[in-house]
Amino acid sequence: MNAPLRRVGVVVLVLFGLLFANLNWVQGVRAKEYRTSDYNGRVLQSEYEVERGKVIVGDEAVAQSVPTTGELKFQRTYPKGAPYAHLVGYKSVTLGATAIEKLENEYLNGNADSQVADRITEMFSGQKPGGNVVMSVSKSAQETAYNELLKNKNGVQKAAAVAIDPSTGAILAAASIPSYDPNVVSTHDRTAAFNAQTALDKDPNKPLRNRAFSERFPPGSTFKVVMAAAMLENGETPNSVLPAGPRYEPPQTGGFFIKNASSNICPEPTTTLIQGLTESCNTMFAKYGAEVLGAEKIRAMATKFGFESTPTIDRDEKNTCFRVAESTVGSMTNTPGKNDPAATAQSSIGQFEVVMTPLQGAMIAASVANNGSQMRPYLVQQLKAADLTTVHYTAQPKELRRSISEQQAKDLQTMMISVVEKGSGKNARISGFQVGGKTGTAENATEQESHGWFIAFAMKNGKPVIATTVFLENAGKGGSAEAARIAGQIMKAYIAEKGLA
């Protein structure tokens, strides 16, 4: 054989080798990805040949499949609609799946590895129903959160609320407004589904966004809980006497002043840490942050509470099913690499570049209530077979991190309870429970109203019951007080549902 033919033969062999390698890559390594892809129309259509499992909250289905007489045998429906849309998501023939519908897609269809025995049994019965997903969500807390956000007294159109079980990390509520009806995108009419999705995408209020998880805003004075934790770690106690006063000029600023929200807030030259948190004394926290703690100690404490990292929901390790944003304290300087007292002072009161999600706010309050232990947030409580008797998975509480020591947590509990009993959080009080919280009024763009925040927890006989955050975008005057009222209603609803009152 001459040289040219040998070279051609080698090239052909190499090409065959590459072809076989690609075949193995596609059929082996990438098989599951292609099989479950939202763009695989054949697989998506075949999924409608079986009855997809339910998504359950309490004892009610918030997502279920009903028989049809059309080409596709089952129609996915959402009986509870908008209040659960951002958590349950939707399953669409045209648009794929989102949220829980995407996260637990294989289990709902009956194709998960844990359902092998069920599939063998189903070979004899001739039926192949999917499995059921039981969520950790409290029906009362979720629906109260959604309804209270809708009818808030400040007329806010964009808002979110999150509630967590501090001792387990179970998400009890995560409401976001505006919301949408998932039934309009799960229709079998592909044109109608596409048009509905397009309209939702183009809506300037962005109803598809889950503001509870994916949107970040300056936390305002709610960040003072993190600051108070850093101050305790630095050797202070709730009764430590610290500099305060009506205004504070950070070093190196030349006439830049930080003031309190009103003239009757800590006008005296000194105040205690507990009183400073109760009154929400800007000058005390700003001065201590800029001149005592400094940027790195503030960042270190914020990191212990979960800032600078992105929490994941259940097994959604890459946040592909739930878009979760990272809360951050920012640079705390206007000039990279240089100390900036003014920026640090503003950051100390939750302004400048500090931003957090409502989920992060609830996790802060939950950590304090749980004696300093921050638990992994989760939404899936159990995975159950079609008959609801066989359980394939039960959530196991897992500690994410220890935010603060038990003693520091107890000191913060005392100080946050003082905010509710004597300060700006009175709207959240619940008879028979120790309720602690912190309001926040966060400045936004100069042309827009300030945001209203409230983070809180409720305890019974020293044990945590629920932690919550309410965020009202551009709420303006009284926004934090209204957020506190809504938080109180959410906690009351959950307490009543559990029979704890």
Short mmCIF file of C-alpha atoms in Angstrom, two decimals:
data_model
loop_
_atom_site.label_atom_id
_atom_site.label_comp_id
_atom_site.label_asym_id
_atom_site.label_seq_id
_atom_site.Cartn_x
_atom_site.Cartn_y
_atom_site.Cartn_z
CA MET A 1 0.00 0.00 0.00
CA ASN A 2 1.45 3.36 -0.95
CA ALA A 3 1.84 6.26 1.45
CA PRO A 4 -1.20 8.34 0.35
CA LEU A 5 -3.54 5.38 0.84
CA ARG A 6 -2.07 4.67 4.26
CA ARG A 7 -2.67 8.28 5.28
CA VAL A 8 -6.27 8.12 4.07
CA GLY A 9 -6.75 4.86 5.98
CA VAL A 10 -5.41 6.41 9.18
CA VAL A 11 -7.70 9.42 8.79
CA VAL A 12 -10.71 7.15 8.24
CA LEU A 13 -9.85 5.11 11.33
CA VAL A 14 -9.47 8.27 13.41
CA LEU A 15 -12.82 9.56 12.17
CA PHE A 16 -14.49 6.24 13.03
CA GLY A 17 -12.86 6.40 16.45
CA LEU A 18 -14.20 9.90 17.02
CA LEU A 19 -17.63 8.80 15.82
CA PHE A 20 -17.73 5.89 18.28
CA ALA A 21 -16.44 8.13 21.09
CA ASN A 22 -19.14 10.69 20.39
CA LEU A 23 -21.77 7.94 20.25
CA ASN A 24 -20.74 6.69 23.68
CA TRP A 25 -20.62 10.26 25.00
CA VAL A 26 -24.15 10.99 23.75
CA GLN A 27 -25.70 7.65 24.77
CA GLY A 28 -23.85 7.29 28.04
CA VAL A 29 -22.60 10.46 29.67
CA ARG A 30 -25.16 12.89 28.16
CA ALA A 31 -28.11 10.50 27.86
CA LYS A 32 -29.97 11.74 30.92
CA GLU A 33 -29.43 15.38 30.01
CA TYR A 34 -30.88 14.90 26.53
CA ARG A 35 -33.70 12.72 27.82
CA THR A 36 -34.81 15.32 30.37
CA SER A 37 -34.14 18.40 28.25
CA ASP A 38 -36.98 20.90 27.96
CA TYR A 39 -36.31 20.92 24.20
CA ASN A 40 -36.90 17.18 23.74
CA GLY A 41 -40.45 17.34 22.40
CA ARG A 42 -40.80 13.59 21.89
CA VAL A 43 -39.98 12.81 25.52
CA LEU A 44 -42.14 15.67 26.79
CA GLN A 45 -45.11 14.39 24.81
CA SER A 46 -44.59 10.81 26.01
CA GLU A 47 -44.73 12.00 29.61
CA TYR A 48 -48.38 12.84 29.11
CA GLU A 49 -49.15 9.17 28.48
CA VAL A 50 -49.02 8.51 32.24
CA GLU A 51 -50.68 10.21 35.18
CA ARG A 52 -48.08 12.55 36.66
CA GLY A 53 -47.95 12.58 40.46
CA LYS A 54 -49.35 15.32 42.66
CA VAL A 55 -47.57 18.15 44.43
CA ILE A 56 -49.14 18.30 47.87
CA VAL A 57 -49.33 21.01 50.54
CA GLY A 58 -50.91 19.82 53.77
CA ASP A 59 -53.59 17.47 52.52
CA GLU A 60 -54.36 19.32 49.28
CA ALA A 61 -52.97 18.97 45.78
CA VAL A 62 -51.56 22.21 44.44
CA ALA A 63 -50.58 20.48 41.18
CA GLN A 64 -52.28 17.43 39.68
CA SER A 65 -53.04 15.68 36.40
CA VAL A 66 -56.58 15.08 35.15
CA PRO A 67 -57.68 12.79 32.27
CA THR A 68 -58.50 14.35 28.90
CA THR A 69 -60.10 13.18 25.67
CA GLY A 70 -57.44 14.84 23.54
CA GLU A 71 -54.25 13.59 21.91
CA LEU A 72 -52.44 13.91 25.24
CA LYS A 73 -54.06 11.71 27.86
CA PHE A 74 -53.54 13.95 30.89
CA GLN A 75 -53.74 17.69 31.53
CA ARG A 76 -51.57 19.28 34.22
CA THR A 77 -53.65 21.63 36.38
CA TYR A 78 -53.00 23.92 39.35
CA PRO A 79 -56.09 24.14 41.58
CA LYS A 80 -54.60 26.79 43.91
CA GLY A 81 -53.19 28.97 41.14
CA ALA A 82 -51.17 32.12 41.78
CA PRO A 83 -50.37 31.82 45.53
CA TYR A 84 -48.18 28.76 44.87
CA ALA A 85 -46.98 29.53 41.33
CA HIS A 86 -43.40 30.52 42.16
CA LEU A 87 -42.82 27.44 44.32
CA VAL A 88 -44.64 24.73 42.37
CA GLY A 89 -43.87 26.20 38.95
CA TYR A 90 -45.53 24.73 35.87
CA LYS A 91 -45.24 21.77 33.50
CA SER A 92 -45.81 22.73 29.88
CA VAL A 93 -45.77 20.66 26.70
CA THR A 94 -44.19 23.60 24.90
CA LEU A 95 -42.17 25.36 27.59
CA GLY A 96 -40.80 22.55 29.75
CA ALA A 97 -40.97 22.76 33.55
CA THR A 98 -39.98 25.13 36.34
CA ALA A 99 -39.51 25.13 40.14
CA ILE A 100 -40.68 21.93 41.93
CA GLU A 101 -42.17 20.59 38.70
CA LYS A 102 -38.65 20.69 37.24
CA LEU A 103 -36.71 19.74 40.36
CA GLU A 104 -38.75 16.56 40.90
CA ASN A 105 -39.69 15.92 37.28
CA GLU A 106 -38.40 12.34 37.14
CA TYR A 107 -40.07 11.36 40.41
CA LEU A 108 -43.39 12.93 39.42
CA ASN A 109 -43.23 10.94 36.16
CA GLY A 110 -42.32 7.71 37.93
CA ASN A 111 -38.86 7.46 36.35
CA ALA A 112 -36.59 8.12 39.35
CA ASP A 113 -34.04 5.53 40.46
CA SER A 114 -35.84 5.18 43.81
CA GLN A 115 -38.98 3.98 41.98
CA VAL A 116 -37.48 0.83 40.41
CA ALA A 117 -39.52 -1.50 42.63
CA ASP A 118 -42.69 0.47 41.88
CA ARG A 119 -42.06 0.12 38.15
CA ILE A 120 -41.65 -3.65 38.47
CA THR A 121 -44.98 -3.87 40.30
CA GLU A 122 -46.60 -1.67 37.69
CA MET A 123 -45.52 -4.09 34.94
CA PHE A 124 -48.11 -6.52 36.28
CA SER A 125 -50.83 -3.94 36.91
CA GLY A 126 -50.45 -2.27 33.53
CA GLN A 127 -50.44 1.18 35.13
CA LYS A 128 -47.59 3.57 35.70
CA PRO A 129 -48.67 6.54 37.79
CA GLY A 130 -46.01 8.98 38.94
CA GLY A 131 -44.91 9.65 42.51
CA ASN A 132 -46.17 12.41 44.77
CA VAL A 133 -44.15 15.31 46.17
CA VAL A 134 -45.10 16.54 49.64
CA MET A 135 -43.86 20.06 50.25
CA SER A 136 -42.74 21.51 53.58
CA VAL A 137 -44.96 24.54 52.97
CA SER A 138 -47.67 25.45 55.48
CA LYS A 139 -50.99 26.07 53.73
CA SER A 140 -52.03 28.71 56.25
CA ALA A 141 -48.69 30.53 56.28
CA GLN A 142 -48.37 30.53 52.46
CA GLU A 143 -51.88 31.71 51.70
CA THR A 144 -51.83 34.28 54.49
CA ALA A 145 -48.51 35.63 53.22
CA TYR A 146 -49.79 35.89 49.65
CA ASN A 147 -53.13 37.45 50.55
CA GLU A 148 -51.65 39.94 53.02
CA LEU A 149 -49.05 41.04 50.48
CA LEU A 150 -51.80 41.58 47.91
CA LYS A 151 -53.89 43.79 50.20
CA ASN A 152 -51.04 45.60 51.97
CA LYS A 153 -52.06 48.99 53.34
CA ASN A 154 -49.33 50.87 51.47
CA GLY A 155 -50.58 49.86 48.04
CA VAL A 156 -47.30 48.15 47.15
CA GLN A 157 -47.42 46.21 43.87
CA LYS A 158 -44.17 44.29 44.31
CA ALA A 159 -43.38 42.39 47.50
CA ALA A 160 -42.24 39.10 48.98
CA ALA A 161 -42.42 37.11 52.19
CA VAL A 162 -40.55 34.04 53.43
CA ALA A 163 -41.15 31.89 56.50
CA ILE A 164 -38.85 29.15 57.82
CA ASP A 165 -38.91 26.59 60.62
CA PRO A 166 -35.74 27.69 62.45
CA SER A 167 -34.99 24.26 63.92
CA THR A 168 -35.18 22.32 60.62
CA GLY A 169 -34.79 24.80 57.76
CA ALA A 170 -38.15 23.77 56.27
CA ILE A 171 -39.56 26.59 54.14
CA LEU A 172 -43.06 27.22 55.46
CA ALA A 173 -43.95 30.02 53.04
CA ALA A 174 -42.41 31.88 50.14
CA ALA A 175 -44.84 34.30 48.53
CA SER A 176 -44.10 36.79 45.78
CA ILE A 177 -46.27 39.43 44.13
CA PRO A 178 -47.16 40.00 41.42
CA SER A 179 -47.72 36.33 40.63
CA TYR A 180 -49.36 34.51 37.73
CA ASP A 181 -51.74 31.64 36.97
CA PRO A 182 -49.66 28.58 35.93
CA ASN A 183 -52.72 27.06 34.23
CA VAL A 184 -52.39 29.48 31.32
CA VAL A 185 -48.96 28.11 30.37
CA SER A 186 -49.75 24.43 31.05
CA THR A 187 -52.54 24.33 28.47
CA HIS A 188 -52.19 21.78 25.65
CA ASP A 189 -52.89 24.55 23.16
CA ARG A 190 -49.26 25.25 22.23
CA THR A 191 -49.98 28.61 20.63
CA ALA A 192 -51.96 29.79 23.65
CA ALA A 193 -49.23 28.61 26.02
CA PHE A 194 -46.53 30.38 24.02
CA ASN A 195 -48.55 33.60 23.85
CA ALA A 196 -49.25 33.48 27.59
CA GLN A 197 -45.56 33.00 28.35
CA THR A 198 -44.63 35.87 26.02
CA ALA A 199 -47.14 38.17 27.70
CA LEU A 200 -45.78 37.28 31.15
CA ASP A 201 -42.21 37.90 29.96
CA LYS A 202 -43.13 41.30 28.56
CA ASP A 203 -45.13 42.39 31.62
CA PRO A 204 -43.12 45.30 33.14
CA ASN A 205 -43.93 44.07 36.65
CA LYS A 206 -42.18 40.75 35.90
CA PRO A 207 -44.69 38.34 37.51
CA LEU A 208 -42.53 35.30 36.67
CA ARG A 209 -39.78 36.47 39.04
CA ASN A 210 -39.70 34.85 42.45
CA ARG A 211 -38.83 37.94 44.49
CA ALA A 212 -38.55 35.83 47.63
CA PHE A 213 -35.45 34.03 46.31
CA SER A 214 -34.03 35.82 43.30
CA GLU A 215 -34.33 39.57 43.96
CA ARG A 216 -31.87 41.56 46.10
CA PHE A 217 -32.45 44.89 47.80
CA PRO A 218 -30.67 47.06 50.40
CA PRO A 219 -31.77 45.66 53.78
CA GLY A 220 -31.65 48.94 55.68
CA SER A 221 -31.81 48.62 59.44
CA THR A 222 -32.54 44.89 59.42
CA PHE A 223 -28.77 44.58 58.81
CA LYS A 224 -28.27 45.97 62.32
CA VAL A 225 -28.99 42.46 63.62
CA VAL A 226 -25.82 41.30 61.85
CA MET A 227 -24.00 44.36 63.18
CA ALA A 228 -25.21 43.66 66.72
CA ALA A 229 -23.89 40.11 66.39
CA ALA A 230 -20.48 41.44 65.31
CA MET A 231 -20.48 43.85 68.26
CA LEU A 232 -21.26 41.02 70.69
CA GLU A 233 -18.46 38.96 69.18
CA ASN A 234 -16.19 41.97 69.65
CA GLY A 235 -16.78 41.86 73.40
CA GLU A 236 -19.85 44.05 73.87
CA THR A 237 -22.95 43.04 75.81
CA PRO A 238 -26.58 44.20 75.42
CA ASN A 239 -25.93 46.68 78.23
CA SER A 240 -22.67 48.08 76.84
CA VAL A 241 -22.79 51.89 76.72
CA LEU A 242 -21.76 53.15 73.28
CA PRO A 243 -21.48 56.53 71.50
CA ALA A 244 -24.70 57.70 69.82
CA GLY A 245 -26.12 61.20 69.27
CA PRO A 246 -28.25 62.93 66.60
CA ARG A 247 -25.63 62.78 63.83
CA TYR A 248 -22.27 61.24 63.02
CA GLU A 249 -19.48 62.42 60.71
CA PRO A 250 -17.23 59.52 59.67
CA PRO A 251 -13.47 60.24 59.52
CA GLN A 252 -12.00 61.52 56.24
CA THR A 253 -15.40 62.64 54.90
CA GLY A 254 -15.32 66.41 55.29
CA GLY A 255 -18.91 67.25 56.11
CA PHE A 256 -20.72 63.99 55.29
CA PHE A 257 -23.16 63.19 58.10
CA ILE A 258 -25.23 60.14 58.96
CA LYS A 259 -28.40 61.00 60.87
CA ASN A 260 -31.13 59.10 62.63
CA ALA A 261 -34.58 58.64 61.09
CA SER A 262 -36.06 61.21 63.47
CA SER A 263 -34.84 63.66 66.12
CA ASN A 264 -36.22 61.63 69.02
CA ILE A 265 -34.09 58.55 68.20
CA CYS A 266 -31.03 58.33 70.47
CA PRO A 267 -30.38 62.09 70.68
CA GLU A 268 -28.25 61.55 73.81
CA PRO A 269 -24.47 61.20 73.37
CA THR A 270 -24.47 57.55 74.51
CA THR A 271 -26.88 54.66 74.63
CA THR A 272 -26.80 50.92 75.34
CA LEU A 273 -26.55 48.35 72.58
CA ILE A 274 -30.00 46.94 73.38
CA GLN A 275 -31.55 50.40 73.36
CA GLY A 276 -29.70 51.27 70.16
CA LEU A 277 -31.22 48.26 68.39
CA THR A 278 -34.64 48.90 69.91
CA GLU A 279 -34.65 52.51 68.69
CA SER A 280 -32.71 51.70 65.50
CA CYS A 281 -29.96 54.19 66.24
CA ASN A 282 -28.11 54.86 62.97
CA THR A 283 -25.35 56.92 64.55
CA MET A 284 -24.39 54.26 67.09
CA PHE A 285 -24.11 51.46 64.52
CA ALA A 286 -22.43 53.63 61.89
CA LYS A 287 -19.76 54.93 64.29
CA TYR A 288 -19.04 51.52 65.77
CA GLY A 289 -18.84 49.94 62.33
CA ALA A 290 -16.55 52.57 60.84
CA GLU A 291 -14.26 53.20 63.82
CA VAL A 292 -14.24 49.97 65.86
CA LEU A 293 -15.14 46.97 63.71
CA GLY A 294 -14.01 47.97 60.25
CA ALA A 295 -15.00 46.45 56.93
CA GLU A 296 -13.40 43.02 57.35
CA LYS A 297 -15.02 42.19 60.68
CA ILE A 298 -18.40 43.27 59.35
CA ARG A 299 -17.91 41.12 56.25
CA ALA A 300 -16.79 38.17 58.37
CA MET A 301 -19.94 38.27 60.49
CA ALA A 302 -22.21 38.74 57.48
CA THR A 303 -20.56 35.70 55.90
CA LYS A 304 -21.35 33.66 59.01
CA PHE A 305 -25.02 34.48 58.47
CA GLY A 306 -24.89 33.42 54.80
CA PHE A 307 -23.90 36.55 52.90
CA GLU A 308 -21.36 36.09 50.08
CA SER A 309 -22.68 32.61 49.29
CA THR A 310 -25.67 31.32 47.36
CA PRO A 311 -28.02 28.98 49.24
CA THR A 312 -29.48 26.08 47.31
CA ILE A 313 -32.98 24.67 47.66
CA ASP A 314 -33.10 20.91 48.27
CA ARG A 315 -31.03 19.06 45.65
CA ASP A 316 -31.00 21.99 43.22
CA GLU A 317 -27.24 22.31 43.62
CA LYS A 318 -26.74 24.52 40.55
CA ASN A 319 -29.87 26.63 41.11
CA THR A 320 -31.27 25.58 37.74
CA CYS A 321 -34.79 25.00 39.06
CA PHE A 322 -34.90 27.82 41.60
CA ARG A 323 -32.99 30.99 40.81
CA VAL A 324 -31.49 32.01 44.15
CA ALA A 325 -29.45 35.20 44.36
CA GLU A 326 -26.40 35.78 46.54
CA SER A 327 -26.72 38.37 49.30
CA THR A 328 -23.61 40.50 49.66
CA VAL A 329 -22.15 43.35 51.69
CA GLY A 330 -20.39 44.74 48.62
CA SER A 331 -16.98 46.38 48.65
CA MET A 332 -17.57 48.80 51.57
CA THR A 333 -15.27 51.26 49.83
CA ASN A 334 -15.43 53.75 46.97
CA THR A 335 -11.74 53.18 46.24
CA PRO A 336 -10.57 49.56 45.84
CA GLY A 337 -7.84 48.60 48.28
CA LYS A 338 -8.33 51.62 50.53
CA ASN A 339 -10.13 52.06 53.84
CA ASP A 340 -13.29 54.09 53.39
CA PRO A 341 -14.95 55.05 56.71
CA ALA A 342 -17.93 56.70 55.01
CA ALA A 343 -18.76 53.60 52.94
CA THR A 344 -18.23 51.33 55.94
CA ALA A 345 -20.48 53.55 58.07
CA GLN A 346 -23.25 53.41 55.46
CA SER A 347 -22.81 49.65 55.08
CA SER A 348 -23.19 49.31 58.85
CA ILE A 349 -26.78 50.50 58.59
CA GLY A 350 -27.60 48.31 55.57
CA GLN A 351 -27.02 50.86 52.83
CA PHE A 352 -24.25 51.61 50.28
CA GLU A 353 -23.70 48.31 48.39
CA VAL A 354 -25.26 45.92 50.94
CA VAL A 355 -28.07 43.86 49.35
CA MET A 356 -29.97 40.77 50.46
CA THR A 357 -32.85 38.55 49.41
CA PRO A 358 -35.97 38.03 51.52
CA LEU A 359 -34.82 34.40 51.90
CA GLN A 360 -31.57 35.63 53.48
CA GLY A 361 -33.51 37.86 55.87
CA ALA A 362 -35.54 34.89 57.09
CA MET A 363 -32.36 32.84 57.49
CA ILE A 364 -30.84 35.55 59.71
CA ALA A 365 -33.89 35.61 61.99
CA ALA A 366 -34.01 31.79 62.00
CA SER A 367 -30.34 31.56 63.03
CA VAL A 368 -30.93 33.85 66.00
CA ALA A 369 -34.03 31.93 67.10
CA ASN A 370 -32.23 28.58 66.71
CA ASN A 371 -29.49 29.59 69.15
CA GLY A 372 -27.00 30.46 66.42
CA SER A 373 -27.38 27.40 64.18
CA GLN A 374 -28.41 28.11 60.59
CA MET A 375 -30.16 25.22 58.88
CA ARG A 376 -30.25 24.30 55.18
CA PRO A 377 -33.48 25.61 53.59
CA TYR A 378 -35.63 23.01 51.85
CA LEU A 379 -39.05 22.72 50.19
CA VAL A 380 -39.48 18.96 49.63
CA GLN A 381 -40.57 17.24 52.82
CA GLN A 382 -41.26 13.78 51.40
CA LEU A 383 -41.42 11.82 48.17
CA LYS A 384 -44.26 9.28 48.27
CA ALA A 385 -45.38 6.58 45.87
CA ALA A 386 -48.69 6.91 44.03
CA ASP A 387 -50.54 5.11 46.84
CA LEU A 388 -49.14 7.64 49.37
CA THR A 389 -48.02 4.79 51.65
CA THR A 390 -44.51 4.01 50.41
CA VAL A 391 -42.06 6.80 51.29
CA HIS A 392 -38.94 7.04 49.12
CA TYR A 393 -37.47 10.16 50.72
CA THR A 394 -37.88 12.22 53.85
CA ALA A 395 -36.00 15.48 54.36
CA GLN A 396 -33.29 15.34 57.01
CA PRO A 397 -32.49 18.68 58.71
CA LYS A 398 -28.90 19.71 58.10
CA GLU A 399 -26.89 22.52 59.65
CA LEU A 400 -25.38 24.84 57.07
CA ARG A 401 -23.20 26.81 59.44
CA ARG A 402 -22.95 28.13 62.99
CA SER A 403 -23.54 31.84 62.71
CA ILE A 404 -22.94 32.83 66.33
CA SER A 405 -22.49 31.24 69.74
CA GLU A 406 -25.49 30.18 71.81
CA GLN A 407 -24.90 33.02 74.28
CA GLN A 408 -24.66 35.60 71.51
CA ALA A 409 -27.89 34.23 70.03
CA LYS A 410 -29.67 34.53 73.37
CA ASP A 411 -28.46 38.12 73.71
CA LEU A 412 -29.76 38.88 70.23
CA GLN A 413 -33.07 37.21 71.05
CA THR A 414 -33.43 39.52 74.04
CA MET A 415 -32.59 42.59 71.96
CA MET A 416 -34.91 41.68 69.08
CA ILE A 417 -37.75 40.93 71.51
CA SER A 418 -37.19 44.43 72.89
CA VAL A 419 -37.70 45.83 69.36
CA VAL A 420 -41.13 44.20 69.19
CA GLU A 421 -42.19 44.96 72.76
CA LYS A 422 -40.86 48.52 73.02
CA GLY A 423 -39.75 49.65 69.56
CA SER A 424 -40.85 49.78 65.94
CA GLY A 425 -41.94 46.13 65.68
CA LYS A 426 -45.05 46.34 67.87
CA ASN A 427 -47.34 45.37 64.98
CA ALA A 428 -45.89 41.84 65.10
CA ARG A 429 -46.72 41.06 68.74
CA ILE A 430 -48.47 37.73 69.41
CA SER A 431 -50.04 37.01 72.80
CA GLY A 432 -48.37 34.12 74.60
CA PHE A 433 -45.27 34.09 72.38
CA GLN A 434 -41.87 35.71 72.53
CA VAL A 435 -41.66 37.62 69.26
CA GLY A 436 -38.43 39.27 68.24
CA GLY A 437 -37.78 41.29 65.14
CA LYS A 438 -36.16 44.22 63.40
CA THR A 439 -37.70 46.74 61.05
CA GLY A 440 -35.83 48.26 58.14
CA THR A 441 -36.39 51.30 55.97
CA ALA A 442 -34.00 51.13 53.04
CA GLU A 443 -33.30 54.08 50.79
CA ASN A 444 -33.56 53.44 47.08
CA ALA A 445 -33.12 55.67 44.04
CA THR A 446 -33.75 59.31 44.90
CA GLU A 447 -36.92 59.47 42.78
CA GLN A 448 -38.45 56.40 44.42
CA GLU A 449 -39.97 55.61 47.79
CA SER A 450 -37.97 53.67 50.38
CA HIS A 451 -38.36 49.91 50.83
CA GLY A 452 -40.01 48.45 53.93
CA TRP A 453 -38.55 45.39 55.68
CA PHE A 454 -39.23 43.30 58.75
CA ILE A 455 -37.37 40.19 59.88
CA ALA A 456 -38.73 38.29 62.86
CA PHE A 457 -39.10 35.09 64.85
CA ALA A 458 -41.64 33.68 67.27
CA MET A 459 -40.71 31.44 70.20
CA LYS A 460 -42.76 29.47 72.72
CA ASN A 461 -41.23 28.68 76.10
CA GLY A 462 -37.78 29.44 74.72
CA LYS A 463 -38.13 27.16 71.68
CA PRO A 464 -38.22 28.51 68.10
CA VAL A 465 -41.51 28.14 66.21
CA ILE A 466 -41.16 30.21 63.05
CA ALA A 467 -38.95 32.87 61.49
CA THR A 468 -40.13 35.21 58.76
CA THR A 469 -39.25 38.13 56.52
CA VAL A 470 -41.56 40.55 54.77
CA PHE A 471 -40.31 42.91 52.08
CA LEU A 472 -42.39 45.71 50.52
CA GLU A 473 -40.76 47.34 47.51
CA ASN A 474 -41.01 51.16 47.39
CA ALA A 475 -43.42 51.11 50.32
CA GLY A 476 -42.60 54.62 51.51
CA LYS A 477 -43.61 56.01 54.89
CA GLY A 478 -44.84 53.35 57.27
CA GLY A 479 -43.59 50.53 55.04
CA SER A 480 -41.63 48.76 57.77
CA ALA A 481 -44.57 48.99 60.18
CA GLU A 482 -46.83 47.40 57.57
CA ALA A 483 -44.21 44.73 56.94
CA ALA A 484 -44.21 43.99 60.67
CA ARG A 485 -48.00 43.68 60.69
CA ILE A 486 -47.94 41.22 57.78
CA ALA A 487 -45.17 39.19 59.44
CA GLY A 488 -47.29 38.97 62.56
CA GLN A 489 -50.25 37.69 60.56
CA ILE A 490 -48.13 35.02 58.86
CA MET A 491 -46.76 33.80 62.18
CA LYS A 492 -50.23 33.81 63.77
CA ALA A 493 -51.64 31.76 60.89
CA TYR A 494 -48.92 29.13 61.25
CA ILE A 495 -49.30 29.01 65.04
CA ALA A 496 -53.05 28.49 64.68
CA GLU A 497 -52.57 25.78 62.02
CA LYS A 498 -50.24 23.89 64.34
CA GLY A 499 -52.54 24.35 67.35
CA LEU A 500 -49.79 26.05 69.36
CA ALA A 501 -51.79 29.03 70.59
#
